[in-house]
XYZ file of C-alpha atoms in Angstrom:
758
model
C 140.298 103.389 110.086
C 137.725 105.909 111.298
C 134.296 105.837 112.869
C 131.674 107.974 111.132
C 128.190 108.760 112.415
C 125.396 110.414 110.491
C 121.735 111.248 110.982
C 119.123 111.130 108.246
C 116.427 113.540 109.411
C 113.025 114.114 107.859
C 110.765 116.627 109.569
C 107.391 115.869 108.072
C 104.596 117.748 109.833
C 102.960 118.785 113.079
C 99.371 118.602 114.257
C 97.144 120.019 116.986
C 99.668 122.671 118.021
C 98.488 125.258 120.554
C 97.625 128.771 119.351
C 100.277 131.328 120.288
C 98.890 134.366 118.450
C 95.862 136.466 119.319
C 94.340 135.371 116.004
C 94.002 131.824 117.343
C 96.802 130.485 115.173
C 100.601 130.090 115.190
C 103.557 130.525 112.833
C 105.504 127.329 113.584
C 109.004 126.282 112.598
C 111.468 123.708 113.946
C 114.941 124.052 115.385
C 117.075 120.898 115.484
C 119.837 120.664 118.067
C 122.530 118.047 118.505
C 123.679 118.113 122.128
C 122.170 121.595 122.432
C 123.931 123.037 119.372
C 121.497 124.368 116.777
C 122.252 122.859 113.374
C 118.971 123.170 111.441
C 116.095 125.620 111.184
C 113.122 124.715 109.028
C 111.074 127.278 107.164
C 108.178 128.949 108.965
C 104.710 127.805 107.982
C 102.417 130.768 108.498
C 99.079 130.853 110.292
C 98.459 127.187 110.979
C 98.221 124.720 113.849
C 98.919 121.739 111.559
C 102.081 122.725 109.642
C 103.617 120.621 106.871
C 107.365 121.003 106.337
C 108.514 117.896 104.455
C 112.174 118.882 104.870
C 115.041 116.390 104.747
C 118.588 116.709 106.039
C 121.732 114.610 106.328
C 123.954 115.500 109.283
C 127.471 114.189 109.878
C 128.549 114.247 113.501
C 130.998 112.630 115.932
C 130.065 109.166 117.268
C 130.146 110.564 120.823
C 127.003 112.706 120.485
C 124.288 112.074 123.087
C 120.922 113.295 121.791
C 119.103 115.148 119.013
C 116.262 117.494 119.985
C 113.481 119.036 117.894
C 112.083 122.330 119.174
C 108.822 123.574 117.679
C 108.815 127.375 117.822
C 106.321 130.123 117.030
C 107.828 132.994 115.050
C 107.010 136.437 116.397
C 108.057 139.570 114.529
C 107.651 141.881 117.551
C 109.271 139.881 120.352
C 111.334 136.805 121.086
C 109.936 133.652 119.440
C 107.832 131.419 121.693
C 108.725 127.801 122.420
C 105.759 125.498 121.800
C 107.377 122.204 122.816
C 110.092 119.728 122.016
C 110.909 116.112 121.179
C 114.195 114.627 122.374
C 115.647 111.412 120.946
C 118.718 110.012 122.686
C 121.473 108.196 120.866
C 120.451 104.963 122.600
C 116.864 105.385 121.377
C 118.005 105.875 117.796
C 120.448 102.956 118.022
C 117.579 100.690 119.115
C 115.814 101.385 115.779
C 118.220 100.069 113.082
C 115.776 100.952 110.304
C 115.135 104.378 111.784
C 112.771 105.990 114.265
C 109.546 106.865 112.473
C 106.115 108.123 113.474
C 104.204 110.646 115.539
C 105.497 111.669 118.942
C 103.997 114.071 121.490
C 105.656 117.399 122.162
C 106.724 117.915 125.766
C 106.911 121.178 127.643
C 110.274 122.905 127.711
C 111.296 123.406 131.334
C 114.159 125.943 131.586
C 115.560 124.016 134.582
C 115.836 120.897 132.438
C 117.502 122.633 129.479
C 120.919 121.560 130.676
C 124.039 121.465 128.550
C 127.773 121.402 128.927
C 130.449 119.430 130.713
C 132.277 119.768 134.025
C 135.866 118.830 134.788
C 136.154 116.984 138.093
C 138.793 115.151 140.091
C 137.340 112.603 142.516
C 139.403 110.582 144.962
C 138.959 108.480 148.073
C 141.415 109.605 150.744
C 142.166 106.873 153.332
C 141.860 107.923 156.973
C 142.483 106.428 160.420
C 138.814 105.944 161.247
C 137.150 106.294 157.842
C 137.909 107.240 154.276
C 137.052 110.677 152.979
C 135.674 111.619 149.564
C 137.521 114.547 148.024
C 135.885 116.296 145.048
C 137.844 118.942 143.182
C 135.734 121.051 140.817
C 138.168 122.362 138.208
C 136.244 123.983 135.351
C 133.187 123.757 133.105
C 132.537 124.377 129.412
C 129.676 124.831 126.956
C 127.169 125.755 129.687
C 123.691 126.995 128.801
C 123.081 130.748 128.909
C 120.559 131.620 131.618
C 120.752 135.436 131.641
C 119.279 137.899 129.172
C 122.753 138.973 128.096
C 123.464 135.439 126.875
C 125.755 134.551 129.801
C 125.439 132.751 133.154
C 126.845 133.074 136.685
C 127.522 129.406 137.448
C 128.342 127.682 140.722
C 128.218 124.017 141.757
C 126.382 122.397 144.668
C 127.462 118.862 145.671
C 125.192 116.350 147.415
C 126.587 113.246 149.101
C 125.178 111.026 151.826
C 122.671 113.617 152.969
C 125.198 116.437 153.102
C 125.309 119.433 150.784
C 128.118 121.828 149.974
C 128.360 124.650 147.519
C 130.533 123.874 144.522
C 130.229 120.121 144.945
C 128.260 115.680 143.305
C 126.488 112.343 143.421
C 128.958 109.680 142.244
C 129.290 105.905 142.157
C 131.273 105.550 145.369
C 131.764 101.781 145.134
C 133.446 102.107 141.770
C 135.436 105.060 143.051
C 136.692 103.024 146.033
C 138.101 100.443 143.666
C 139.766 103.033 141.471
C 140.819 105.313 144.373
C 140.918 108.303 141.996
C 139.103 109.389 138.873
C 139.365 112.539 136.798
C 137.786 113.709 133.566
C 135.075 115.658 131.812
C 131.542 114.701 132.784
C 128.406 115.582 130.846
C 125.759 117.512 132.767
C 122.214 116.128 132.893
C 118.942 117.423 134.398
C 118.220 117.053 138.086
C 116.294 113.757 138.215
C 114.936 114.472 141.701
C 112.529 117.071 140.328
C 109.135 115.846 139.201
C 108.657 116.026 135.457
C 105.803 118.038 134.041
C 103.055 116.368 132.080
C 102.963 116.504 128.333
C 99.815 118.589 128.244
C 98.106 119.479 124.986
C 101.098 120.677 123.006
C 100.410 118.704 119.852
C 102.537 116.153 118.019
C 105.407 116.011 115.547
C 105.881 113.436 112.791
C 109.530 112.541 112.279
C 111.765 110.082 110.489
C 115.235 109.884 112.031
C 117.847 107.246 111.252
C 121.247 106.891 112.891
C 124.070 105.310 110.961
C 127.414 104.348 112.439
C 130.094 103.376 109.960
C 133.590 102.061 110.540
C 135.526 103.147 107.474
C 138.539 100.965 106.758
C 141.759 102.108 105.039
C 141.453 102.704 101.288
C 143.427 99.596 100.410
C 140.701 97.386 101.906
C 138.122 98.733 99.433
C 140.312 98.573 96.334
C 139.184 95.058 95.257
C 135.518 96.101 95.481
C 136.077 99.388 93.653
C 138.190 97.756 90.946
C 135.598 95.028 90.420
C 132.742 97.524 90.012
C 134.825 99.763 87.739
C 135.753 96.797 85.555
C 132.065 95.953 85.170
C 131.269 99.491 84.039
C 134.187 99.654 81.613
C 133.163 96.373 80.004
C 129.582 97.581 79.756
C 127.052 95.158 78.359
C 129.800 93.024 76.808
C 130.460 91.246 80.109
C 128.240 88.168 80.494
C 128.401 88.531 84.285
C 126.541 91.849 84.291
C 127.075 92.595 87.969
C 125.274 95.943 87.886
C 121.905 94.454 86.795
C 122.256 91.782 89.476
C 122.769 94.516 92.082
C 119.675 96.294 90.760
C 117.645 93.090 90.842
C 118.535 92.414 94.491
C 117.942 96.010 95.636
C 114.511 96.775 97.091
C 112.546 99.811 95.952
C 112.780 101.493 99.364
C 116.578 101.715 99.305
C 117.118 102.070 95.541
C 117.612 105.844 95.685
C 120.281 105.528 98.356
C 122.123 102.768 96.500
C 121.899 104.746 93.246
C 123.402 107.810 94.931
C 126.250 105.840 96.497
C 127.114 104.093 93.224
C 126.900 107.359 91.298
C 129.266 109.127 93.698
C 131.683 106.210 93.639
C 131.884 106.208 89.826
C 131.979 110.010 89.721
C 135.094 109.858 91.885
C 136.600 107.306 89.512
C 135.810 109.392 86.413
C 133.274 106.795 85.243
C 129.936 108.495 85.935
C 129.095 108.839 82.243
C 130.044 105.199 81.566
C 127.994 103.974 84.534
C 124.922 105.901 83.403
C 125.423 104.764 79.815
C 125.416 101.148 80.992
C 122.149 101.776 82.875
C 120.647 103.435 79.774
C 121.457 100.379 77.675
C 120.086 97.980 80.268
C 116.782 99.856 80.518
C 116.461 100.267 76.762
C 117.059 96.540 76.362
C 114.038 95.672 78.507
C 111.718 98.429 77.214
C 109.366 97.621 74.367
C 107.009 100.629 74.499
C 108.612 104.006 73.884
C 106.063 105.849 76.048
C 107.155 103.882 79.157
C 110.868 104.644 78.781
C 112.514 105.905 82.014
C 109.107 106.384 83.657
C 109.673 103.824 86.437
C 111.813 104.247 89.539
C 114.561 102.066 88.136
C 118.232 102.246 89.054
C 118.787 104.266 85.852
C 116.122 106.849 86.774
C 117.287 107.153 90.391
C 120.951 107.392 89.375
C 120.210 110.179 86.878
C 118.268 112.099 89.531
C 121.260 111.922 91.859
C 123.663 112.747 89.026
C 121.821 115.951 88.109
C 121.759 117.079 91.747
C 125.444 116.331 92.289
C 126.724 117.719 88.967
C 124.046 120.216 87.964
C 122.822 122.060 91.056
C 124.829 125.207 90.342
C 123.578 125.134 86.740
C 119.978 124.809 88.002
C 120.388 127.843 90.256
C 121.722 129.927 87.391
C 118.851 129.021 85.059
C 115.911 128.826 87.448
C 116.909 131.121 90.317
C 115.899 134.486 88.772
C 112.486 133.160 87.648
C 111.727 131.741 91.116
C 112.774 135.024 92.740
C 110.427 136.956 90.448
C 107.461 134.719 91.305
C 108.086 135.165 95.037
C 108.526 138.924 94.754
C 105.420 139.557 92.628
C 103.046 137.477 94.790
C 100.326 137.745 92.172
C 97.097 135.808 92.381
C 97.236 133.269 89.548
C 94.596 130.681 88.676
C 93.601 128.989 85.410
C 91.078 126.479 86.739
C 87.632 128.183 86.649
C 86.385 125.943 89.448
C 89.061 127.322 91.783
C 88.931 131.035 90.953
C 88.111 133.213 93.951
C 87.519 136.770 92.817
C 87.613 138.091 96.360
C 91.309 137.168 96.601
C 92.243 139.404 93.691
C 91.268 142.886 94.792
C 90.025 145.702 92.607
C 91.173 146.422 89.086
C 89.974 150.017 89.339
C 88.382 152.384 91.783
C 84.777 151.293 91.398
C 84.557 147.594 90.481
C 86.034 144.151 91.159
C 87.541 142.001 88.450
C 85.349 139.427 86.763
C 86.249 135.765 86.604
C 87.207 136.010 82.922
C 89.510 138.954 83.685
C 91.187 136.969 86.457
C 91.727 134.012 84.141
C 93.146 136.191 81.350
C 95.463 138.056 83.703
C 96.623 134.751 85.187
C 97.347 133.351 81.717
C 99.400 136.432 80.852
C 101.441 136.081 84.045
C 102.136 132.394 83.479
C 103.012 132.922 79.811
C 105.552 135.545 80.853
C 107.145 133.250 83.441
C 107.203 130.299 81.028
C 108.788 132.364 78.231
C 111.419 133.701 80.636
C 112.284 130.184 81.789
C 112.461 128.743 78.274
C 114.669 131.617 77.132
C 116.964 131.043 80.116
C 117.220 127.329 79.280
C 117.977 128.032 75.612
C 120.791 130.422 76.580
C 122.364 127.897 78.953
C 124.050 125.443 76.559
C 127.560 126.616 77.421
C 126.721 126.936 81.118
C 125.647 123.290 81.336
C 128.475 121.245 82.932
C 130.503 119.263 80.404
C 129.869 115.928 82.122
C 126.103 116.596 82.033
C 126.230 117.470 78.316
C 128.234 114.324 77.574
C 125.748 112.174 79.484
C 122.754 113.676 77.690
C 124.504 113.217 74.342
C 125.033 109.541 75.106
C 121.415 109.171 76.254
C 120.102 110.852 73.100
C 122.236 108.595 70.897
C 121.263 105.363 72.678
C 117.530 106.139 72.521
C 117.729 107.108 68.859
C 119.469 103.791 68.079
C 116.770 101.869 69.952
C 113.798 103.751 68.389
C 115.017 104.876 64.923
C 111.642 105.021 63.143
C 110.054 108.314 62.100
C 107.055 107.665 64.352
C 109.435 107.855 67.306
C 111.246 111.038 66.249
C 110.376 112.789 69.536
C 111.410 109.901 71.791
C 115.123 110.883 72.094
C 114.073 114.449 72.983
C 111.548 113.216 75.553
C 114.221 110.946 77.063
C 116.370 114.022 77.744
C 113.497 116.183 79.004
C 112.184 113.364 81.227
C 115.298 113.850 83.337
C 116.160 117.503 82.790
C 112.622 118.869 83.117
C 110.391 116.265 84.759
C 112.860 115.038 87.388
C 114.992 118.145 87.926
C 113.556 121.514 86.878
C 109.863 120.832 87.639
C 110.460 119.471 91.178
C 112.673 122.498 91.877
C 109.882 124.835 90.717
C 107.334 123.175 93.001
C 109.661 122.954 96.032
C 112.290 125.692 95.673
C 113.373 125.488 99.304
C 114.290 121.818 99.006
C 116.650 122.768 96.163
C 118.076 125.721 98.150
C 116.543 128.242 95.748
C 114.711 130.027 98.593
C 115.141 130.244 102.348
C 111.409 130.037 103.081
C 108.505 127.946 101.891
C 106.103 129.611 99.495
C 102.755 130.822 100.811
C 99.530 129.380 99.385
C 99.256 131.961 96.579
C 102.866 131.608 95.449
C 102.688 127.801 95.717
C 99.747 127.749 93.305
C 101.633 129.902 90.787
C 104.662 127.609 91.011
C 102.497 124.514 90.582
C 100.847 125.897 87.438
C 104.233 126.912 86.038
C 105.573 123.407 86.726
C 102.577 121.891 84.906
C 103.308 124.079 81.888
C 106.968 122.987 81.916
C 105.837 119.350 82.055
C 103.631 119.876 78.984
C 106.595 121.326 77.101
C 108.808 118.450 78.257
C 106.241 115.927 77.011
C 106.434 117.610 73.584
C 102.817 118.828 73.905
C 101.268 115.418 73.322
C 97.465 115.067 73.017
C 97.478 112.993 76.210
C 99.074 115.781 78.235
C 96.664 118.362 76.771
C 93.608 116.233 77.541
C 94.391 115.923 81.235
C 93.600 119.539 82.123
C 91.725 121.367 79.415
C 91.801 124.621 81.373
C 95.557 124.851 80.614
C 94.589 125.633 76.985
C 95.362 129.407 77.273
C 99.054 128.480 77.594
C 99.121 126.280 74.493
C 100.632 128.846 72.070
C 103.537 129.381 74.472
C 103.811 125.623 75.104
C 103.995 124.862 71.362
C 106.624 127.533 70.889
C 108.444 126.121 73.902
C 108.559 122.654 72.327
C 110.386 124.091 69.330
C 112.758 126.029 71.586
C 113.466 123.022 73.785
C 114.198 120.719 70.834
C 116.575 123.308 69.405
C 118.266 123.581 72.815
C 118.670 119.793 73.048
C 120.177 119.569 69.569
C 122.753 122.190 70.528
C 123.332 120.521 73.897
C 124.058 117.078 72.437
C 125.614 118.401 69.239
C 128.823 119.771 70.760
C 131.716 117.850 69.285
C 133.657 115.678 71.697
C 136.946 117.494 71.003
C 135.356 120.865 71.706
C 133.856 119.441 74.873
C 137.236 118.107 76.015
C 138.789 121.530 75.437
C 136.029 123.141 77.514
C 136.491 120.546 80.259
C 140.247 121.142 80.357
C 139.607 124.862 80.736
C 137.233 124.149 83.599
C 139.748 121.806 85.223
C 142.255 124.655 85.395
C 139.794 126.667 87.473
C 139.738 126.147 91.237
C 136.368 124.592 92.186
C 134.022 126.986 93.972
C 132.558 125.481 97.148
C 130.414 128.377 98.407
C 130.047 132.109 97.948
C 127.866 134.957 99.121
C 127.734 138.185 101.133
C 128.821 138.147 104.782
C 129.628 140.817 107.343
C 133.228 140.841 108.579
C 134.809 142.219 111.742
C 138.462 142.089 112.702
C 139.229 142.629 116.396
C 141.685 145.437 117.036
C 142.452 147.281 120.249
C 140.300 147.284 123.403
C 137.189 149.047 122.166
C 133.694 147.564 122.455
C 132.528 145.182 119.761
C 129.013 145.654 118.469
C 127.030 144.415 115.508
C 127.442 147.834 113.865
C 131.180 147.188 113.616
C 130.661 144.682 110.799
C 131.331 145.510 107.156
C 129.557 143.765 104.268
C 131.835 141.961 101.804
C 131.474 139.188 99.222
C 133.135 135.925 100.270
C 134.237 133.009 98.095
C 135.312 129.620 99.417
C 137.244 127.326 97.087
C 139.248 124.172 97.672
C 142.310 126.403 98.092
C 141.305 129.522 100.017
C 138.661 131.704 101.653
C 138.773 135.079 99.919
C 136.709 138.252 100.004
C 136.204 141.461 98.069
C 133.833 144.435 98.009
C 131.502 142.829 95.477
C 131.173 139.544 93.603
C 132.757 141.104 90.510
C 135.561 142.933 92.332
C 139.112 141.706 92.469
C 139.756 139.660 95.612
C 141.345 141.971 98.175
C 142.442 139.338 100.706
C 142.403 135.617 101.259
C 143.058 132.956 103.877
C 144.800 129.802 102.726
C 142.691 126.734 103.345
C 145.616 124.831 104.859
C 146.023 127.527 107.523
C 142.467 127.224 108.923
C 142.447 125.691 112.417
C 138.766 125.968 113.354
C 135.400 127.321 112.226
C 133.013 127.744 115.159
C 130.032 129.723 116.409
C 130.359 132.804 118.604
C 128.124 133.095 121.667
C 125.288 135.584 121.348
C 126.402 137.993 124.080
C 129.635 138.817 122.231
C 127.986 140.802 119.426
C 124.313 140.746 120.340
C 123.641 138.285 117.516
C 123.332 134.494 117.405
C 124.430 134.303 113.757
C 128.157 135.041 114.124
C 130.963 132.591 113.428
C 134.714 132.782 113.834
C 137.424 131.436 111.558
C 140.680 130.762 113.407
C 143.768 130.533 111.205
C 147.501 131.177 111.150
C 148.961 134.036 109.128
C 152.035 133.925 106.891
C 154.401 134.091 109.878
C 152.563 131.405 111.834
C 150.732 133.681 114.271
C 147.130 132.780 115.225
C 144.468 135.139 113.877
C 140.667 135.251 114.072
C 138.059 136.865 111.853
C 134.417 137.166 112.899
C 131.735 136.792 110.239
C 128.042 137.549 110.673
C 125.400 135.669 108.647
C 121.805 136.683 107.998
C 120.204 133.602 109.593
C 120.989 130.374 111.418
C 120.731 128.264 108.248
C 123.277 130.405 106.406
C 125.521 130.229 109.477
C 125.352 126.426 109.579
C 125.906 126.146 105.821
C 129.072 128.243 105.969
C 130.344 126.385 109.033
C 129.721 123.061 107.291
C 131.479 124.181 104.115
C 134.521 125.503 105.994
C 134.776 122.409 108.195
C 134.500 119.986 105.282
C 137.207 121.600 103.138
C 139.622 121.901 106.094
C 138.869 118.567 107.800
C 142.265 117.088 106.908
C 144.319 120.079 108.040
C 147.095 118.958 110.425
C 146.718 121.962 112.738
C 143.024 121.636 113.642
C 142.259 122.807 117.179
C 140.553 120.650 119.779
C 139.257 123.611 121.787
C 138.411 127.276 121.260
C 136.855 130.315 122.939
C 133.166 130.842 122.043
C 133.494 134.421 123.295
C 135.791 137.286 122.334
C 138.842 138.828 123.976
C 137.501 142.151 125.201
C 139.727 144.467 127.224
C 141.992 142.152 129.194
C 140.036 138.884 129.320
C 137.941 136.410 127.385
C 134.226 137.140 127.634
C 133.372 133.432 127.841
C 135.624 132.149 130.644
C 137.249 135.359 131.954
C 140.724 133.947 131.339
C 143.255 136.780 131.018
C 145.719 134.933 128.808
C 144.789 135.712 125.206
C 146.741 132.690 123.994
C 144.828 130.323 126.306
C 143.935 127.142 124.400
C 140.176 127.570 124.765
C 137.365 126.773 127.176
C 135.067 124.817 124.833
C 135.605 121.882 122.490
C 135.520 122.401 118.739
C 132.914 120.708 116.547
C 134.833 120.139 113.327
C 132.960 116.860 112.662
C 129.454 118.385 112.830
C 128.463 119.172 109.232
C 125.412 119.229 106.997
C 125.539 117.101 103.870
C 125.130 118.993 100.611
C 124.969 117.748 97.024
C 128.194 119.563 96.144
C 130.200 118.062 99.017
C 133.720 116.838 98.236
C 133.600 113.156 97.334
C 134.611 110.731 100.090
C 135.717 107.649 98.149
C 136.239 105.377 101.145
C 132.895 106.248 102.714
C 131.015 105.618 99.464
C 132.758 102.249 99.096
C 131.855 101.387 102.698
C 128.192 102.289 102.123
C 128.076 100.111 99.007
C 129.732 97.254 100.892
C 127.193 97.552 103.716
C 124.299 97.372 101.241
C 125.761 94.375 99.421
C 126.375 92.640 102.728
C 122.695 93.126 103.566
C 121.639 91.345 100.355
C 124.427 88.764 100.448
C 121.960 85.882 100.830
C 120.138 86.970 97.663
C 123.450 87.321 95.827
C 124.496 83.813 96.840
C 121.163 82.413 95.708
C 121.570 84.223 92.396
C 125.064 82.763 92.025
C 123.752 79.262 92.757
C 121.107 79.618 90.053
C 123.586 80.975 87.503
C 126.325 78.431 88.177
C 124.186 75.412 88.966
C 126.379 74.914 92.036
C 124.814 73.841 95.314
C 127.211 75.822 97.464
C 127.537 79.490 96.501
C 130.962 80.947 96.813
C 132.837 77.664 96.238
C 133.512 78.090 92.533
C 136.778 76.861 91.103
C 139.469 79.299 90.117
C 141.630 79.472 87.046
C 145.432 79.492 86.884
C 145.537 83.173 87.838
C 143.571 82.548 91.035
C 140.586 84.649 89.967
C 137.023 83.307 90.496
C 135.102 82.115 87.472
C 132.842 85.140 87.150
C 132.234 88.582 88.603
C 129.483 87.513 90.989
C 131.672 84.848 92.546
C 134.456 87.387 92.824
C 132.094 89.845 94.462
C 131.147 87.271 97.095
C 134.849 86.689 97.836
C 135.420 90.452 98.149
C 132.505 90.771 100.572
C 133.927 87.960 102.670
C 137.347 89.610 102.790
C 135.840 92.946 103.788
C 133.779 91.307 106.511
C 136.922 89.710 107.934
C 138.685 93.084 107.813
C 135.831 94.665 109.769
C 135.880 91.859 112.327
C 139.615 92.367 112.793
C 139.132 96.103 113.252
C 136.599 95.482 116.027
C 139.079 93.285 117.892
C 141.748 95.971 117.674
C 139.522 98.815 118.849
C 140.605 100.441 122.090
C 137.995 100.462 124.858
C 135.651 103.404 124.516
C 135.709 106.212 127.017
C 133.620 105.412 130.055
C 130.600 107.620 130.631
C 129.439 108.352 134.157
C 126.218 109.950 135.345
C 126.698 112.864 137.705
C 123.759 114.742 139.181
C 124.594 118.388 139.868
C 122.592 121.447 140.768
C 123.827 124.605 139.082
């Protein structure tokens, strides 16, 4: 049994921010910190006081976290970025909003004296005396303190206040409780000095957020087996089972949580090897209730939402290979592109020669040429990608194509099977990625206004191709007509691609899948800068060497280039920690350390520098997730480096000292290619079903004609009459298991408020 906490974070937009630049504008971005550790950096939105980000994140973190803070910053190329303001949401605040904290909240001024972080180790005891008792406070050590100096360090001391008296290196405590206990020792979290008057909010603007905290108690795997087996049986039986549990789940699921439920079900069946069967069942269910071919898969049904999640989980690497180079080209060219005559602004284009500006017709023609080139490049990349498409995706599309063709076999519907495939591949996967490349991790930054318009027009052209160039799609925007020759050619190309995609024989596909299964799954790869500490010399950022790193489920390896033979590797099972390195160590805030044991069991550390905070957090997350079950994980580490004869962080002279700061192995960012967590997915499905249990019981009553749901008779084998009744029994058993786990929980660690001046 384990407790899991996660945050669903959506940073929507800001408004009425103050101007930080001499131009009267700002270049805002957000930094998200959990207990003062930076975990997220949004893209910068240039030259605006009302930025829109629309970025979403899922963060896994330990249940003991205290607060999440959102810092709105102004990027400055010539000096240190300015802090505009912040929003801080405590764990208690988030816990008081079960459906999530949502809305606009004012930014508050960032007071350096209130930017407190870290913990202090104290021993407090009441010493009996002849006339009166004495309070003895032993200040032992501190960790994870905020840096207050320019070099990224601090020179800390402690001042204790008690009963009107003050001493250096001393604490306000609950004396009555201490009298009863006589002695207390532990790590205490530092908080701001409450005696200081807080500054007003001022006119710093507002931030619109959606933040939801989820705490899950995950039971042992055996507890979820009845639920998993029941759902898997339903999928294997398909539409033959009269119970049809999956459509009942869809019927009782509200639209607002359908995407989440679809994702959880998809991941559960993917882990059981039944993703294709689950999606095939959903295809059949939707086809059975669809009478008009032009409405097929156009709603936000469980089938549509599940396919969206499936393509992101199974096809993200494929998407990057096909679409990545085209997106990079659009960003690099930064051409002015516009096809709508009512929106053409000649002044934005510049001069075509030395003596005259371009005319509107020249702008339109040049724009059409640019878009035709991008569209042709994308279509060619798609057509070449049949073999690169993951086998499970090909098999799913083949099944979809076959089911739709069986449902609409007439000649008048000859394009419907093709449109069914493109409605998912193009309209719900490729086109959204074109319009929002950052959200699909295709780019680190948001597109500027000019590039965004080019991407939007390219996405519209892809949608026309995906719709098989129907008269309806052409009539919507007549000014897209210059692209029609390329669109018509693209329809032919796309249909040929789909025929090849779904035409691979099942035996050939199985052979390809077996070949892929023999390969070690790639988790993450990319260039990083490496430094190995040797000797007593100074360590600087110039000491790093650029290499190409690959992380698989077996090892972290590196070589000179991506195509070079791997020159060295670290076994995954030997990794003990992956943590950040404090800025003063190398003069960079984007350095991480990987602590591991070598072949003879000796501890080793490599230092890796990333290009930005997001890349740093992505690598840390990937390393932590693949090593989370290692038996030798460390509980503490040194955020500094061993320089000369001592650690730069705590000045300890023993190089083998266990560490002065706690590790953060449970703080990770959720990605679509994360390893599947079967028990967590089962727990999430159980929680959803428990929330709609009343609707399920009512449905059972209507189906069985019984007045008391859940009281159905059982046959000789002890099994309930149908799957819905069995599901209700499973939910009841799981609820009892959770109740038992709560009784057996050990009391949580007590938290005490200490007010210190540092």
